[in-house]
PDB file of C-alpha atoms in Angstrom:
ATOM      1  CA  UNK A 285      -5.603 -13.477 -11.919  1.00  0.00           C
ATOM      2  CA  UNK A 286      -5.049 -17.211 -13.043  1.00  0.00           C
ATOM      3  CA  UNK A 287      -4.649 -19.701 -10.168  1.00  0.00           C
ATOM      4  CA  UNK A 288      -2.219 -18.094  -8.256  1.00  0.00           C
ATOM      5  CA  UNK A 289      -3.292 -17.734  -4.852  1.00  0.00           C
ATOM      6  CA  UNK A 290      -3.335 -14.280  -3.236  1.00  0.00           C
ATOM      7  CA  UNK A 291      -2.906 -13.769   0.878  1.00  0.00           C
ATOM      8  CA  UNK A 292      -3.086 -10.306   2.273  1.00  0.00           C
ATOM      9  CA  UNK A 293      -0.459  -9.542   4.583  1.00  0.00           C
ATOM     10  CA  UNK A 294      -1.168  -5.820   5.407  1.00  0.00           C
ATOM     11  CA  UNK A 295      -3.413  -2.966   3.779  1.00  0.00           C
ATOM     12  CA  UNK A 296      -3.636   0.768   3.786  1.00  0.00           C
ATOM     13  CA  UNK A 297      -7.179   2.321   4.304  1.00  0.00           C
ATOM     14  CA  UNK A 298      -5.929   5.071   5.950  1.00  0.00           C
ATOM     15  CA  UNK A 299      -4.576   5.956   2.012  1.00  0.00           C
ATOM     16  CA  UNK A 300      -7.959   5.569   0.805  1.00  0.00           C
ATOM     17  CA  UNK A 301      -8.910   8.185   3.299  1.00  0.00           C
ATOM     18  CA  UNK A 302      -6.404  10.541   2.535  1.00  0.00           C
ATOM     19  CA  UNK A 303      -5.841  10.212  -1.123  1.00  0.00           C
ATOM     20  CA  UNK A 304      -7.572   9.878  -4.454  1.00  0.00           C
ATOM     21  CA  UNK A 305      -6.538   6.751  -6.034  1.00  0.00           C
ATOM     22  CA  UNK A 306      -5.885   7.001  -9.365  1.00  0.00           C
ATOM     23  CA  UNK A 307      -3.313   4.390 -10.849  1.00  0.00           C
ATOM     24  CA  UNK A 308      -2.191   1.053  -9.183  1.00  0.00           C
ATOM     25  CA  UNK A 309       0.727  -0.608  -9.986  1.00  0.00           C
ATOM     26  CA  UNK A 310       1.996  -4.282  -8.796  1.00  0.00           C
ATOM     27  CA  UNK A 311       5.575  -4.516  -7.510  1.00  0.00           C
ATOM     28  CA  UNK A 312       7.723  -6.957  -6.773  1.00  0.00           C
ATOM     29  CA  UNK A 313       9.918  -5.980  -2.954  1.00  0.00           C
ATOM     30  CA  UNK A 314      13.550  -7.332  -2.479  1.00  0.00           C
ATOM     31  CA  UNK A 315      13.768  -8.803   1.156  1.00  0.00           C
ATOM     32  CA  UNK A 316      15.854 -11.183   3.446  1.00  0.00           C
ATOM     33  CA  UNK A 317      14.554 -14.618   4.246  1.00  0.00           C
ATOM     34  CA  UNK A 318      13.748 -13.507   8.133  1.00  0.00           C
ATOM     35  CA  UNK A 319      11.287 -10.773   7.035  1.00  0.00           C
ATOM     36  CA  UNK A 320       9.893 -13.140   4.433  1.00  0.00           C
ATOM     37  CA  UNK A 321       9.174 -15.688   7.362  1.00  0.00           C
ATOM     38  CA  UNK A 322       7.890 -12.539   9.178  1.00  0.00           C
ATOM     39  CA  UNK A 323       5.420 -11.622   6.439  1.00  0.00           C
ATOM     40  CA  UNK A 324       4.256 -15.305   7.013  1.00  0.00           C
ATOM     41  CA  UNK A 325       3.212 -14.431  10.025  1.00  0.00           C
ATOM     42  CA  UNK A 326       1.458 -11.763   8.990  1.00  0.00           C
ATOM     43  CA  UNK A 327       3.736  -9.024  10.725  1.00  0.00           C
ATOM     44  CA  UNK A 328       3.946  -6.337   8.922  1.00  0.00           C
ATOM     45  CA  UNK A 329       2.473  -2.714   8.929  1.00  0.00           C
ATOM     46  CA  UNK A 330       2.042   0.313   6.006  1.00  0.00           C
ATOM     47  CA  UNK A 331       0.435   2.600   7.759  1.00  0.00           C
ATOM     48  CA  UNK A 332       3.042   5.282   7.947  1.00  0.00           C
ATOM     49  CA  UNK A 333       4.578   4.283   4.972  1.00  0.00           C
ATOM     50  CA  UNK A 334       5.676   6.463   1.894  1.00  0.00           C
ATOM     51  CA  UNK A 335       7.532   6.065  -1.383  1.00  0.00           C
ATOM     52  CA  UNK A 336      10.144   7.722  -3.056  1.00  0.00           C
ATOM     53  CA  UNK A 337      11.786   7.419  -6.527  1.00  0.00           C
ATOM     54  CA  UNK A 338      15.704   7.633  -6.038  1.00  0.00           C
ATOM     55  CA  UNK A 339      18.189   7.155  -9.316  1.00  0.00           C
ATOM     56  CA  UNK A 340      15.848   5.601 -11.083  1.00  0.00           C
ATOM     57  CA  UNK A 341      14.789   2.600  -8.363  1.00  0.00           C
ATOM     58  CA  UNK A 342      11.891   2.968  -6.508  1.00  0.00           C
ATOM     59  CA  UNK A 343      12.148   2.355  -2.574  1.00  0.00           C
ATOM     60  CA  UNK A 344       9.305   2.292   0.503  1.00  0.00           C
ATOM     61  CA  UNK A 345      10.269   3.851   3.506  1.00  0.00           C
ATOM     62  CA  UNK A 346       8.185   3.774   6.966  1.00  0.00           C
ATOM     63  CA  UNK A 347       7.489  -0.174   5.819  1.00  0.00           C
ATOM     64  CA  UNK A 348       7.872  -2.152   9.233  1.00  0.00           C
ATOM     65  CA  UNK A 349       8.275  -5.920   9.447  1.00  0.00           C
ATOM     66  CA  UNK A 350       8.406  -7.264  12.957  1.00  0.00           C
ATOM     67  CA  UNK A 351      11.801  -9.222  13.405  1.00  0.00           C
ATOM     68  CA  UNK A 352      11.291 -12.588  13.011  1.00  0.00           C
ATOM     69  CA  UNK A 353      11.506 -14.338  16.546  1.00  0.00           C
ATOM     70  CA  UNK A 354      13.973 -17.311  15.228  1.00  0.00           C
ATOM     71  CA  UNK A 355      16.166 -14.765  13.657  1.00  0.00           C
ATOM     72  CA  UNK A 356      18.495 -13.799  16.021  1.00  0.00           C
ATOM     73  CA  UNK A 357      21.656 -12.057  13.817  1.00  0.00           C
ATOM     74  CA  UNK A 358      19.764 -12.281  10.904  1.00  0.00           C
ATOM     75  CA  UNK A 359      17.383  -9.902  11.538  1.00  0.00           C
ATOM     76  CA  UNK A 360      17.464  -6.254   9.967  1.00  0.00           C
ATOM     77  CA  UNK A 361      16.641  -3.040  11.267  1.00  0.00           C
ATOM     78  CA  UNK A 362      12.261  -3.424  10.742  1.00  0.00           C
ATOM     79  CA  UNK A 363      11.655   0.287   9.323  1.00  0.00           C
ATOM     80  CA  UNK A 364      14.629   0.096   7.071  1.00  0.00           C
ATOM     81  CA  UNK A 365      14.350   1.323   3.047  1.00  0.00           C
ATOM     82  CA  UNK A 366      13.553  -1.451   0.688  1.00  0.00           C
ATOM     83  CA  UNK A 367      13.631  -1.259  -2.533  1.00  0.00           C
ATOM     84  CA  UNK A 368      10.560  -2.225  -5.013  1.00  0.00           C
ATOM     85  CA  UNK A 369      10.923  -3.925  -8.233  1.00  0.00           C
ATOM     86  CA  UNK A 370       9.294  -2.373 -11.216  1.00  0.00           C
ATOM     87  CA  UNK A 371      10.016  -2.539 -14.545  1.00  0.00           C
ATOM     88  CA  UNK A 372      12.074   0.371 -16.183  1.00  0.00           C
ATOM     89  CA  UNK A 373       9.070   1.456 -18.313  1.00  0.00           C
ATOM     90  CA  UNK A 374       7.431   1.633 -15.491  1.00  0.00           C
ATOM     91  CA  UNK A 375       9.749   3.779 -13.106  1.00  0.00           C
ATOM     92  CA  UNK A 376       9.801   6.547 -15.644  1.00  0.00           C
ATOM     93  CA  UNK A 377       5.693   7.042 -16.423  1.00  0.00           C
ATOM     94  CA  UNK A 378       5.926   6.996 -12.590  1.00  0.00           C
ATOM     95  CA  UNK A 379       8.643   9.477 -12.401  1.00  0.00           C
ATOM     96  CA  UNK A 380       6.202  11.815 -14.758  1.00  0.00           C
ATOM     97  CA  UNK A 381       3.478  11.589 -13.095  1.00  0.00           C
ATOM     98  CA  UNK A 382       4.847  12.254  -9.912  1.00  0.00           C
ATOM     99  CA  UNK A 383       6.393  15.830 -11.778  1.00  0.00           C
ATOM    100  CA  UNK A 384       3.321  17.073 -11.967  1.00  0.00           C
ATOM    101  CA  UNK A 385       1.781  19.053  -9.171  1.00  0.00           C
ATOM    102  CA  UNK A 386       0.253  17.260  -6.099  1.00  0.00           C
ATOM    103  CA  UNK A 387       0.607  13.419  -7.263  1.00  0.00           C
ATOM    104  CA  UNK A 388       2.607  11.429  -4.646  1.00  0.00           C
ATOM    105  CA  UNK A 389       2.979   7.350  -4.226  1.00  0.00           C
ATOM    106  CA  UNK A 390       1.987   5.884  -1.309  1.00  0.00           C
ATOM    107  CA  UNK A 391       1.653   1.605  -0.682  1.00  0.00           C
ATOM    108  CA  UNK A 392      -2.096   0.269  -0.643  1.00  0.00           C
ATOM    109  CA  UNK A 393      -1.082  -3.422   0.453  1.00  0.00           C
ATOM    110  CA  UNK A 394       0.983  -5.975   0.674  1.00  0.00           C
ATOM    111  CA  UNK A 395       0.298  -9.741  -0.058  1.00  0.00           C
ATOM    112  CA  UNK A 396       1.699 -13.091  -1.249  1.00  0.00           C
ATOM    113  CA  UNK A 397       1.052 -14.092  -5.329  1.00  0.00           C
ATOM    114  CA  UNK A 398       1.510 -17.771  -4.856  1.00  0.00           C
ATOM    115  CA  UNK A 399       5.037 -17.728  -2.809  1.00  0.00           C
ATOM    116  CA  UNK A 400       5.766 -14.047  -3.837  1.00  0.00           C
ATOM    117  CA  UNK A 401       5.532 -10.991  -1.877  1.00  0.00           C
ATOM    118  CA  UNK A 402       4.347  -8.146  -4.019  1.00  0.00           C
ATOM    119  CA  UNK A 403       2.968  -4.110  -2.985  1.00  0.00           C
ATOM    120  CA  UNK A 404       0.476  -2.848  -4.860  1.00  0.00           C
ATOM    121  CA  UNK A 405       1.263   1.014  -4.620  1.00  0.00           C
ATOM    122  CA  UNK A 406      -0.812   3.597  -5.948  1.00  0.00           C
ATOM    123  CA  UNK A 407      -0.368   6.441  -8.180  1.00  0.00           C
ATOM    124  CA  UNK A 408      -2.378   9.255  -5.462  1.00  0.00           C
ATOM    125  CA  UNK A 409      -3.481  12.827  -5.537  1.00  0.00           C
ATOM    126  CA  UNK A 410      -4.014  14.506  -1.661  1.00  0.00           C
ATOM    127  CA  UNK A 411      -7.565  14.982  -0.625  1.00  0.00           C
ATOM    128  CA  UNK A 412      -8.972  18.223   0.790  1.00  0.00           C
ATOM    129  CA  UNK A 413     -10.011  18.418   4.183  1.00  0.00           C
ATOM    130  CA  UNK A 414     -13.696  18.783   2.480  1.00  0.00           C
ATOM    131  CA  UNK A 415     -13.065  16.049   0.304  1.00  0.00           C
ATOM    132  CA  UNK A 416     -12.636  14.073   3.388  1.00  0.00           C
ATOM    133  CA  UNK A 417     -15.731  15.248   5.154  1.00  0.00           C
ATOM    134  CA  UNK A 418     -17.667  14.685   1.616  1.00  0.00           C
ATOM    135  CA  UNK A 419     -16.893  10.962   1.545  1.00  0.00           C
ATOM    136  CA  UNK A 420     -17.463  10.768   5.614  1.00  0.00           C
ATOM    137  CA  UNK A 421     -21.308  12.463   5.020  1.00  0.00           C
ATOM    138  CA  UNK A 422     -21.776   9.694   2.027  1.00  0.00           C
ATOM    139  CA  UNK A 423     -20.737   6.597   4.234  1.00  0.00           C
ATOM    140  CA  UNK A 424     -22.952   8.198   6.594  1.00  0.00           C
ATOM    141  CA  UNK A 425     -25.951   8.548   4.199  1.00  0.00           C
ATOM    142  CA  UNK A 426     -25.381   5.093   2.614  1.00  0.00           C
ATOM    143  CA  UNK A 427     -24.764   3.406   6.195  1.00  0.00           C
ATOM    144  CA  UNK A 428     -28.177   4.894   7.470  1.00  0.00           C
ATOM    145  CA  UNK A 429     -30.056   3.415   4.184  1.00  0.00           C
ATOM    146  CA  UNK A 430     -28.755   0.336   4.895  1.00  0.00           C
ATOM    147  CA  UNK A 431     -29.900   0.294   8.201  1.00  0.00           C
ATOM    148  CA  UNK A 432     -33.597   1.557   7.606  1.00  0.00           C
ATOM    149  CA  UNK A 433     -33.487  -1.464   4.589  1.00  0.00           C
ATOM    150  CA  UNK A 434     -32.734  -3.971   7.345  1.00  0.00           C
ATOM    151  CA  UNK A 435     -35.372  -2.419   9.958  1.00  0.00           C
ATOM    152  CA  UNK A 436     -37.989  -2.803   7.043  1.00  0.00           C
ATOM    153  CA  UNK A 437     -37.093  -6.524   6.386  1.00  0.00           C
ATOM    154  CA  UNK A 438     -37.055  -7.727  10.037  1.00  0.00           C
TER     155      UNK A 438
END
């Protein structure tokens, strides 16, 4: 990663829940200077969010950014579209994937590269409702070890 400095803003665990994972990709987001100074603050939410490839430019939807307080006019609309920056290359392997049946792209987190804001979105396939309950009874197995390691110790 070099010496850039990464800051979370916001993250998506509800994708990891509902989707397998397969590709992620780093993208660059084109905003306004309020919801930059919004981000700042750390107000900012993916939870609904989804993404959609449109004319060849990729843009998130559902992404909400509080308005920043000192913005007064400048402020936009919070859950407007916004389009991500990806390299053409990029777009259409993307575009390909997507083709195929069940793979969708959804937004994993958002976060500052040095003074940057990127999304890291991921290339997802749905899970199965037993999928789901197959990763819930291994948290469960894995949590209980865990806890019968630390009774042991103590």
């Amino acid at each position: 990663m070099g010496k850039e400095s990464v800051k979370l803003i916001a993250n998506n665990k509800k994708a990891y829940h509902d989707y397998f994972i397969d590709e992620k990709y780093e993208a660059g987001i084109e905003l306004f200077g309020t919801e930059v100074k919004s981000l700042r603050m750390g107000k900012c939410s993916i939870k609904e969010s989804f993404i959609k490839i449109e004319n060849n430019q990729v843009y998130v939807y559902g992404m909400h950014i509080s308005p920043y307080e000192k913005g007064n006019i400048f402020n936009k609309d919070p859950l407007r579209s916004r389009k991500l920056l990806l390299h053409k290359l990029e777009i259409r392997k993307l575009q390909a994937k997507i083709k195929e049946k069940g793979y969708t792209l959804v937004p994993l987190q958002v976060y500052f590269k040095g003074s940057l804001v990127k999304v890291e979105i991921g290339l997802a396939r749905g899970k199965k409702l037993y999928d789901k309950r197959d990763d819930i009874a291994k948290k469960d197995a894995k949590r209980e070890i865990e806890r019968e390691f630390k009774a042991r110790n103590s």
